[in-house]
PDB file of C-alpha atoms in Angstrom:
ATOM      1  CA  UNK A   1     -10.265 -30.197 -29.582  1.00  0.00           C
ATOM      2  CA  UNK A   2      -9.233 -28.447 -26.122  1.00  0.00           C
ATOM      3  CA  UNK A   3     -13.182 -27.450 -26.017  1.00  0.00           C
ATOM      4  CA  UNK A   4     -13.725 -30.964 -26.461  1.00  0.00           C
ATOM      5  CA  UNK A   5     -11.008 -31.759 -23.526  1.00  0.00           C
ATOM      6  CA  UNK A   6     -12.509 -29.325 -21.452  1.00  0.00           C
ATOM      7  CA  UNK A   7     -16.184 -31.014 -21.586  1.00  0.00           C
ATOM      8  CA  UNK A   8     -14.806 -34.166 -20.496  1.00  0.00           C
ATOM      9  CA  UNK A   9     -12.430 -33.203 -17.515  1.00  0.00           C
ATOM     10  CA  UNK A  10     -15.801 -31.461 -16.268  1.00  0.00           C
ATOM     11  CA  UNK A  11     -17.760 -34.388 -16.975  1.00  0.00           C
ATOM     12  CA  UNK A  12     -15.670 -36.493 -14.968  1.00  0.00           C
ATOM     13  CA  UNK A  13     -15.326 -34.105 -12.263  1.00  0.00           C
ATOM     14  CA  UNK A  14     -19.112 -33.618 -11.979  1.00  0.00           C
ATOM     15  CA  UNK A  15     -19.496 -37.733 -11.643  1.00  0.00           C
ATOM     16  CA  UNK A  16     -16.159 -37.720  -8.750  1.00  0.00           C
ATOM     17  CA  UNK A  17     -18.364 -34.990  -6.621  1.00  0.00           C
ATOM     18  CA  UNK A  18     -21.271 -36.807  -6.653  1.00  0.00           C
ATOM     19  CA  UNK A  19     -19.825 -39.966  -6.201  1.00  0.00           C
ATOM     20  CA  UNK A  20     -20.996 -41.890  -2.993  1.00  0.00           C
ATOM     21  CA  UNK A  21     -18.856 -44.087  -0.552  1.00  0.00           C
ATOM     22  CA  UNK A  22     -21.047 -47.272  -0.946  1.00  0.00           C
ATOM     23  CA  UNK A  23     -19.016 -49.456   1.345  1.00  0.00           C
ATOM     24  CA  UNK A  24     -21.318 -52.568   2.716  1.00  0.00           C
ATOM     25  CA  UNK A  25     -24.339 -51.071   0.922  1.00  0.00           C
ATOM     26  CA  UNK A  26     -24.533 -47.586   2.650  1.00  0.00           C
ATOM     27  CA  UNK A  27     -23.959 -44.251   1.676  1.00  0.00           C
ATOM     28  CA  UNK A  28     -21.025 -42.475   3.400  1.00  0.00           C
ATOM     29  CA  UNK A  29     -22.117 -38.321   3.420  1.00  0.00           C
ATOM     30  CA  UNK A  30     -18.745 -35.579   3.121  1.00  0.00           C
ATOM     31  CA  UNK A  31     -20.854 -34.109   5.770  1.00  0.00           C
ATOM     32  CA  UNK A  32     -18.083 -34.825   8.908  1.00  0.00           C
ATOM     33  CA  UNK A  33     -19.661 -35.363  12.312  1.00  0.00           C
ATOM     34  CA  UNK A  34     -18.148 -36.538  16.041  1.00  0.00           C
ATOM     35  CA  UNK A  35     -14.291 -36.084  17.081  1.00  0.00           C
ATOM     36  CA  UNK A  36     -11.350 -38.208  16.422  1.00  0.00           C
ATOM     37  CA  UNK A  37     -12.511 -41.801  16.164  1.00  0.00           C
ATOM     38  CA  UNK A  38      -9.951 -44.441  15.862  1.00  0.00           C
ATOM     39  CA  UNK A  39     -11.079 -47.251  15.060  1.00  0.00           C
ATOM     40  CA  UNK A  40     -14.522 -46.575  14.063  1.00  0.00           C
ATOM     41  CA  UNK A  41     -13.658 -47.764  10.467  1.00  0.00           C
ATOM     42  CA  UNK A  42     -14.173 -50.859  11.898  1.00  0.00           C
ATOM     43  CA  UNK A  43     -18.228 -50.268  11.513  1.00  0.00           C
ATOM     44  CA  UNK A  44     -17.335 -51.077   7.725  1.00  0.00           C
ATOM     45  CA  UNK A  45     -15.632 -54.686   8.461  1.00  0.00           C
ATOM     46  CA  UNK A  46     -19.282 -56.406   8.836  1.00  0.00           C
ATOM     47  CA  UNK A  47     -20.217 -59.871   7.640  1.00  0.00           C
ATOM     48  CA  UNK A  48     -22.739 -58.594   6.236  1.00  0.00           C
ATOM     49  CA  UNK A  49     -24.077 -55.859   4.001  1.00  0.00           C
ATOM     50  CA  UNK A  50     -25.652 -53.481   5.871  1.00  0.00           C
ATOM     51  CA  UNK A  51     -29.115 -53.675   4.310  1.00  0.00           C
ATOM     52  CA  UNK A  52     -28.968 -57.072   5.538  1.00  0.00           C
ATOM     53  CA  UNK A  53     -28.241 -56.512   9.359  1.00  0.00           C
ATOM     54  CA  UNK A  54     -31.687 -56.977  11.655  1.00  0.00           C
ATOM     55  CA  UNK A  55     -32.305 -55.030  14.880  1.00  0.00           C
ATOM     56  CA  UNK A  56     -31.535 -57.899  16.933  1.00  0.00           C
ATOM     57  CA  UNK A  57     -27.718 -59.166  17.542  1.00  0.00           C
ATOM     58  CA  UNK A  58     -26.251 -62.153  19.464  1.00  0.00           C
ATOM     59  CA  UNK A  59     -22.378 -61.882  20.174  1.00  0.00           C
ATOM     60  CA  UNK A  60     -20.159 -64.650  19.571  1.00  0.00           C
ATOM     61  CA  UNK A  61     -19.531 -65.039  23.365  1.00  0.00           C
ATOM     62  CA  UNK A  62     -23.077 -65.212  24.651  1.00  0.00           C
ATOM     63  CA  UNK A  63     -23.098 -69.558  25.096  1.00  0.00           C
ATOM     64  CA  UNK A  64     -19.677 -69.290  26.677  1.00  0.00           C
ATOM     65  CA  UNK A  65     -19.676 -69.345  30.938  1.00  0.00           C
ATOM     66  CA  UNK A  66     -20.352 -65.956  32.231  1.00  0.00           C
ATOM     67  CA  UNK A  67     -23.059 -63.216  33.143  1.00  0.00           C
ATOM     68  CA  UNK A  68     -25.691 -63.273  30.193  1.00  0.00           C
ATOM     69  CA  UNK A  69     -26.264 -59.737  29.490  1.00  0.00           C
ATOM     70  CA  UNK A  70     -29.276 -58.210  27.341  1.00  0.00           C
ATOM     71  CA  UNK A  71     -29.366 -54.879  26.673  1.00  0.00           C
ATOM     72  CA  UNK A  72     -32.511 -53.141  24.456  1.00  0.00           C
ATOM     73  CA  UNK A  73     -33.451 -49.692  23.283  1.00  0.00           C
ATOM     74  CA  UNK A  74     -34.604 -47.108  21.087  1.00  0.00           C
ATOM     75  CA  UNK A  75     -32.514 -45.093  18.800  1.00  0.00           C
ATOM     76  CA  UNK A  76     -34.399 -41.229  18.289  1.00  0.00           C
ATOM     77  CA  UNK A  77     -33.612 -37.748  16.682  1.00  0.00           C
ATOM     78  CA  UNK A  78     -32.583 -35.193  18.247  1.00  0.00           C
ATOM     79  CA  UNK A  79     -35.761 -34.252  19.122  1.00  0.00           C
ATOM     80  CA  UNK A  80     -35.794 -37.323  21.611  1.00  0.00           C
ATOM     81  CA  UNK A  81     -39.179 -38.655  20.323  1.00  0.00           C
ATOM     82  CA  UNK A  82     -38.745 -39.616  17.080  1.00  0.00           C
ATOM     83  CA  UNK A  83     -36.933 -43.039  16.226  1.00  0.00           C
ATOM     84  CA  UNK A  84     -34.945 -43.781  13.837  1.00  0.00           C
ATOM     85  CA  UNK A  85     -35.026 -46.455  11.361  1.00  0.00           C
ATOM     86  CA  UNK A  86     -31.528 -47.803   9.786  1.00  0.00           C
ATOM     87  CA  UNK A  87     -28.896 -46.923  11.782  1.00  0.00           C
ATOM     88  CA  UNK A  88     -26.276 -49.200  12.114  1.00  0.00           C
ATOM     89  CA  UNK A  89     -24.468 -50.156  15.254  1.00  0.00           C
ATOM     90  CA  UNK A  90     -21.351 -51.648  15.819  1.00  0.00           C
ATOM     91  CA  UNK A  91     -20.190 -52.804  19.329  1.00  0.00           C
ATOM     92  CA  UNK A  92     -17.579 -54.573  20.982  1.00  0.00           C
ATOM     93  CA  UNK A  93     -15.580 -55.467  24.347  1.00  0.00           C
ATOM     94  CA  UNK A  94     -13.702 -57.549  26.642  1.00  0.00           C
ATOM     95  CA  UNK A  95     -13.739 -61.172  27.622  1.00  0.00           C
ATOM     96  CA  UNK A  96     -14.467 -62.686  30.785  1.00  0.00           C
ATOM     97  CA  UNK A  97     -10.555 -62.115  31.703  1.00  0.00           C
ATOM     98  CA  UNK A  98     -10.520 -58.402  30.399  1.00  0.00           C
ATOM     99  CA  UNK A  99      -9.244 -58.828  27.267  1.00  0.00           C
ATOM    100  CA  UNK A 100     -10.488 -58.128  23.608  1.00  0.00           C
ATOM    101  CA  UNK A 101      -9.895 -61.961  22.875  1.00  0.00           C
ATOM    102  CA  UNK A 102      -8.885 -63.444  19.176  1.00  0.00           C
ATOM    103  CA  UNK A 103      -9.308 -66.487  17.728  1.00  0.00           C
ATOM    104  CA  UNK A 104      -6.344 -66.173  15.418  1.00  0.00           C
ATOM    105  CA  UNK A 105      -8.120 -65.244  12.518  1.00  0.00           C
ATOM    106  CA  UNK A 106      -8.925 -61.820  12.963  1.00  0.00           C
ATOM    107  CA  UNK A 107      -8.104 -59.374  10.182  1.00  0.00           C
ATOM    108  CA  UNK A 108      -8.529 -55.726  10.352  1.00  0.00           C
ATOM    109  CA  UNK A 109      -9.431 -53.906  13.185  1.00  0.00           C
ATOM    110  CA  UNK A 110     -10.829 -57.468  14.392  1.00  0.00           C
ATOM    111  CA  UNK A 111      -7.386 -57.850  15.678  1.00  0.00           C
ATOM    112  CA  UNK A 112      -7.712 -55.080  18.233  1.00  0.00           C
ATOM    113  CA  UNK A 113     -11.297 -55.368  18.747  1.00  0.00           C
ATOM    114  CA  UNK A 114     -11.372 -59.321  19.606  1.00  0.00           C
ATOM    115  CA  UNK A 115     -13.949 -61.747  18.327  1.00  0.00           C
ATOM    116  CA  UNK A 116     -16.954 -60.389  20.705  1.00  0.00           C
ATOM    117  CA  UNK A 117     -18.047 -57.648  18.697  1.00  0.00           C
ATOM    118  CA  UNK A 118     -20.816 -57.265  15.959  1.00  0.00           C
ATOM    119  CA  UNK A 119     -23.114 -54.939  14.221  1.00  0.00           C
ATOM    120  CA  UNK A 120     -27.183 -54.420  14.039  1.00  0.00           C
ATOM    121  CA  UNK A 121     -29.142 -51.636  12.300  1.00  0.00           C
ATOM    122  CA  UNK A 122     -32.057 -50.112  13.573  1.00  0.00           C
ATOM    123  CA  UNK A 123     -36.132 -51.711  12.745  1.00  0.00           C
ATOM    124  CA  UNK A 124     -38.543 -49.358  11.371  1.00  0.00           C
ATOM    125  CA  UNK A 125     -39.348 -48.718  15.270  1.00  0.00           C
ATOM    126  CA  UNK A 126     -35.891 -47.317  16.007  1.00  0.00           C
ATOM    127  CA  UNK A 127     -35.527 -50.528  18.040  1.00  0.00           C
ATOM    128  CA  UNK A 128     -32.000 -52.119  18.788  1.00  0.00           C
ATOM    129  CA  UNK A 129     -31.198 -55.345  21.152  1.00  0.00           C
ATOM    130  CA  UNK A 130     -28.342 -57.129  22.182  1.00  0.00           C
ATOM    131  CA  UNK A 131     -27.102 -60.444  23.600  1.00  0.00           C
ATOM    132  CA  UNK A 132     -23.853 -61.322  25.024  1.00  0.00           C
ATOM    133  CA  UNK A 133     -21.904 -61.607  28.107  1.00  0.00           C
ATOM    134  CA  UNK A 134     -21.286 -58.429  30.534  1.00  0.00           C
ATOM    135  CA  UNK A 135     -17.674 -58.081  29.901  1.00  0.00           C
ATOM    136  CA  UNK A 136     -14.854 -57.972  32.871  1.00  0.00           C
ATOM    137  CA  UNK A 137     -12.593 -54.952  33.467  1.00  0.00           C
ATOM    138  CA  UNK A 138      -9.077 -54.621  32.447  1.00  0.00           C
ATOM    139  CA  UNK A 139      -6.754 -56.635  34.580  1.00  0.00           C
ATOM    140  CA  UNK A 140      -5.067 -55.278  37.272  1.00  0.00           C
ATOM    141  CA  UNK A 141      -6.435 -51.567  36.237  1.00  0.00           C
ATOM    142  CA  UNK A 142      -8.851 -49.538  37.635  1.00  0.00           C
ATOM    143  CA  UNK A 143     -11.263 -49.061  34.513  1.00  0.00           C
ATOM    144  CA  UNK A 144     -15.409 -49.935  34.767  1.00  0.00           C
ATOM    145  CA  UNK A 145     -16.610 -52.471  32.859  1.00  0.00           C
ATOM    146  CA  UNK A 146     -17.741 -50.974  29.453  1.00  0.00           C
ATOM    147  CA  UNK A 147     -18.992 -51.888  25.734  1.00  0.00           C
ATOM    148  CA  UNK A 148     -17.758 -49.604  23.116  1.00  0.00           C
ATOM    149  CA  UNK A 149     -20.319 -48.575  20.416  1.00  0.00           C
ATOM    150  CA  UNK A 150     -19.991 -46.459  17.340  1.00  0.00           C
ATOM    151  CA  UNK A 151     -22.909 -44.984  14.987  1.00  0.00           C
ATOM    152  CA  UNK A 152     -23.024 -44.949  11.775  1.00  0.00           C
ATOM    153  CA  UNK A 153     -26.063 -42.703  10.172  1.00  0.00           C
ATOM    154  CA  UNK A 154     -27.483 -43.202   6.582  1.00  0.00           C
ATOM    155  CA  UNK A 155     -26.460 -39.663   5.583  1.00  0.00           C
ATOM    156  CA  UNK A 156     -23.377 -39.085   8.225  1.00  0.00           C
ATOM    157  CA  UNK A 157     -20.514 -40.254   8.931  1.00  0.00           C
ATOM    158  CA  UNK A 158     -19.387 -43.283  11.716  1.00  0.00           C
ATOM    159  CA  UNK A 159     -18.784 -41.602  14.899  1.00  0.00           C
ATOM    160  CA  UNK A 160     -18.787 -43.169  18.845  1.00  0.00           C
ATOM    161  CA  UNK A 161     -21.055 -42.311  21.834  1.00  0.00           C
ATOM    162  CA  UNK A 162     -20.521 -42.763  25.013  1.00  0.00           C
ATOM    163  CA  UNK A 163     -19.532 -46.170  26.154  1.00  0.00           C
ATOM    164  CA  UNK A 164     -21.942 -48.658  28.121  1.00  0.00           C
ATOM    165  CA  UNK A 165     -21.209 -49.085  31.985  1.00  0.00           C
ATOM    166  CA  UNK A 166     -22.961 -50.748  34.718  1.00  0.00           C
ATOM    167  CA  UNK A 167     -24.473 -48.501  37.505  1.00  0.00           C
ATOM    168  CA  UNK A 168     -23.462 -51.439  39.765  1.00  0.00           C
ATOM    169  CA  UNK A 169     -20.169 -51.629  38.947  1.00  0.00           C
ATOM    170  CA  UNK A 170     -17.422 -50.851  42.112  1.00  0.00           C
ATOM    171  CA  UNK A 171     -14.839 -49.255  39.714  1.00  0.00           C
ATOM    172  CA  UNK A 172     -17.240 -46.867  38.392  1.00  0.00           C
ATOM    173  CA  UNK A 173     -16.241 -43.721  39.918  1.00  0.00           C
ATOM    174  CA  UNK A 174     -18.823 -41.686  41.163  1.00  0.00           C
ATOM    175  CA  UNK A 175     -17.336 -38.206  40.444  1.00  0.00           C
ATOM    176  CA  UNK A 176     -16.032 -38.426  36.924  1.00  0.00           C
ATOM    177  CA  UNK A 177     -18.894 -38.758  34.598  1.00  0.00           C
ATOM    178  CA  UNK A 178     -19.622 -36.356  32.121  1.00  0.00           C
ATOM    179  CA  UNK A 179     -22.682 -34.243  32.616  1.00  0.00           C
ATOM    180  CA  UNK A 180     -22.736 -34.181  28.674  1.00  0.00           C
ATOM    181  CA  UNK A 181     -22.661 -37.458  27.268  1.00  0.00           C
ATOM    182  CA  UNK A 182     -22.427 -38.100  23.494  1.00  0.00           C
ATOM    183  CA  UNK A 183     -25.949 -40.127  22.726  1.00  0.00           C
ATOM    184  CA  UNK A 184     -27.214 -39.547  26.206  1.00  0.00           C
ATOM    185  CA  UNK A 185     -26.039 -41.390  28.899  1.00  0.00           C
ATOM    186  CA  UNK A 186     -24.785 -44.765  28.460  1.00  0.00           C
ATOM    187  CA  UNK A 187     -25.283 -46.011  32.399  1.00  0.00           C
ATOM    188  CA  UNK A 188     -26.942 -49.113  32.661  1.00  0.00           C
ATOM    189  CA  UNK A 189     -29.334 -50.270  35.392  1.00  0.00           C
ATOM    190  CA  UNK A 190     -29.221 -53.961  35.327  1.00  0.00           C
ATOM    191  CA  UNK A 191     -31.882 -56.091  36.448  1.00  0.00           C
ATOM    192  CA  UNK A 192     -31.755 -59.717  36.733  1.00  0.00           C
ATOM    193  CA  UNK A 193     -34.984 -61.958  35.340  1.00  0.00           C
ATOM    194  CA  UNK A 194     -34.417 -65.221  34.486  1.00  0.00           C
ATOM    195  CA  UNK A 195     -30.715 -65.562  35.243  1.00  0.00           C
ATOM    196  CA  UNK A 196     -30.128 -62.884  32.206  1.00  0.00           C
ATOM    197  CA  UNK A 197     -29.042 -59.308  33.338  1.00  0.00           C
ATOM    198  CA  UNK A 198     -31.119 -57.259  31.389  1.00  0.00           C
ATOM    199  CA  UNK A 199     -31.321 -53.167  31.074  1.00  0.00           C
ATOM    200  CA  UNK A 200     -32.308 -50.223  28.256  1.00  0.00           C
ATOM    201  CA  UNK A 201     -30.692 -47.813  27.072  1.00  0.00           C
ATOM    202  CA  UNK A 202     -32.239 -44.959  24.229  1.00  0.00           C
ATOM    203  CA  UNK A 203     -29.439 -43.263  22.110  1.00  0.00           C
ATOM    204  CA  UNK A 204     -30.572 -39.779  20.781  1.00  0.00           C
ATOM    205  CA  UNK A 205     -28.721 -39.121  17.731  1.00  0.00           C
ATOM    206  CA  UNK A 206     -26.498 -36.138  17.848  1.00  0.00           C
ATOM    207  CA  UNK A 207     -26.535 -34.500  21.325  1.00  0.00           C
ATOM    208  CA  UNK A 208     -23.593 -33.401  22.602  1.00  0.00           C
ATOM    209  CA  UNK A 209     -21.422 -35.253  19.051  1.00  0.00           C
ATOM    210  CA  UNK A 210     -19.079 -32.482  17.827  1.00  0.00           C
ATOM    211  CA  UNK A 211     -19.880 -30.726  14.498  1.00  0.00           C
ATOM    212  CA  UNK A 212     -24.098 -32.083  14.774  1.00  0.00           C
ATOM    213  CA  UNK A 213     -25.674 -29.904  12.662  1.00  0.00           C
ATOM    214  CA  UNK A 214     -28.765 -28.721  14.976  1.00  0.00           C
TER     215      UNK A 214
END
């Protein structure tokens, strides 16, 4: 009988080990990358499943007045040449009054974030694209104008990179960026072409995240 027990507390402990986090239809690996990341749980609170995000993304705010903003890229390995297929994306940032605006029926971290935020995954090209609105800075602060994005791997865990900012922007200080940004630098060069800012920026997966296994 205790034999017996025995067999069947193992059993079940074998199946909790290899159990997977399968939250909107993608793995979540024990394997524990990036720093401290409030709020990146928020990469779980898609419409969608996962599997059924494309590469492209419009935000919610991209018909309302304002700067029309598309941004494009590629997402690669750490080796810098190879992209990546299936990585999700999530992003999100201010209105044009420089505040993560609600509707009033937010839940989750959607009441912190605002409505203009939303999630993509990486085409079999590594490819990712965006359209929204370039977002305004804080009011009466002296903070750029930025897009927050966090990562979310097949076999890792969600973890940010460095924000998007505007090379263009007056509040962008010219002496305080970080010579090692997480995902490569996030500094975008906007160019205007048919009344849409548009500008690239290529994410290589892992440099300079905390704990990246090399």
């Amino acid at each position: 009988m205790k034999s017996s027990v025995l067999i069947i507390s193992s059993i079940i402990i074998a199946f909790t080990g290899c159990a997977q986090d399968k939250r909107n239809g993608q793995k979540n690996s024990t394997q524990k990358v990036g720093g401290d990341c409030e709020g990146c749980e928020a990469i779980y609170e898609s419409p969608k499943p996962f599997n059924e995000l494309t590469f492209i993304l419009t935000l919610p705010d991209y018909n309302e007045p304002g700067p029309r903003l598309q941004v494009s890229g590629i997402v690669y390995k750490a080796d810098g040449k190879t992209p990546v297929k299936d990585v999700v994306i999530y992003i999100y940032h201010t209105d044009q009054k420089g505040l993560y605006a609600t509707k009033g029926n937010e839940k989750g971290w959607g009441k912190r974030h605002g409505y203009i935020r939303g999630w993509m995954k990486t085409n079999s090209k590594g490819a990712y694209k965006f359209y929204t609105l370039r977002p305004a800075s804080y009011p009466n602060r002296n903070i750029p104008q930025h897009i927050h994005i966090i990562i979310k791997e097949p076999d890792k865990n969600e973890y940010w990179i460095d924000e998007f900012e505007f090379a263009d922007d007056p509040l962008l200080p010219a002496d305080n960026k970080s010579n090692k940004p997480a995902g490569g630098s996030g500094l975008l060069k906007v160019e205007s072409k048919n009344g849409v800012q548009t500008a690239t920026r290529d994410i290589i997966l892992g440099l300079n995240v905390q704990n990246y296994p090399k």
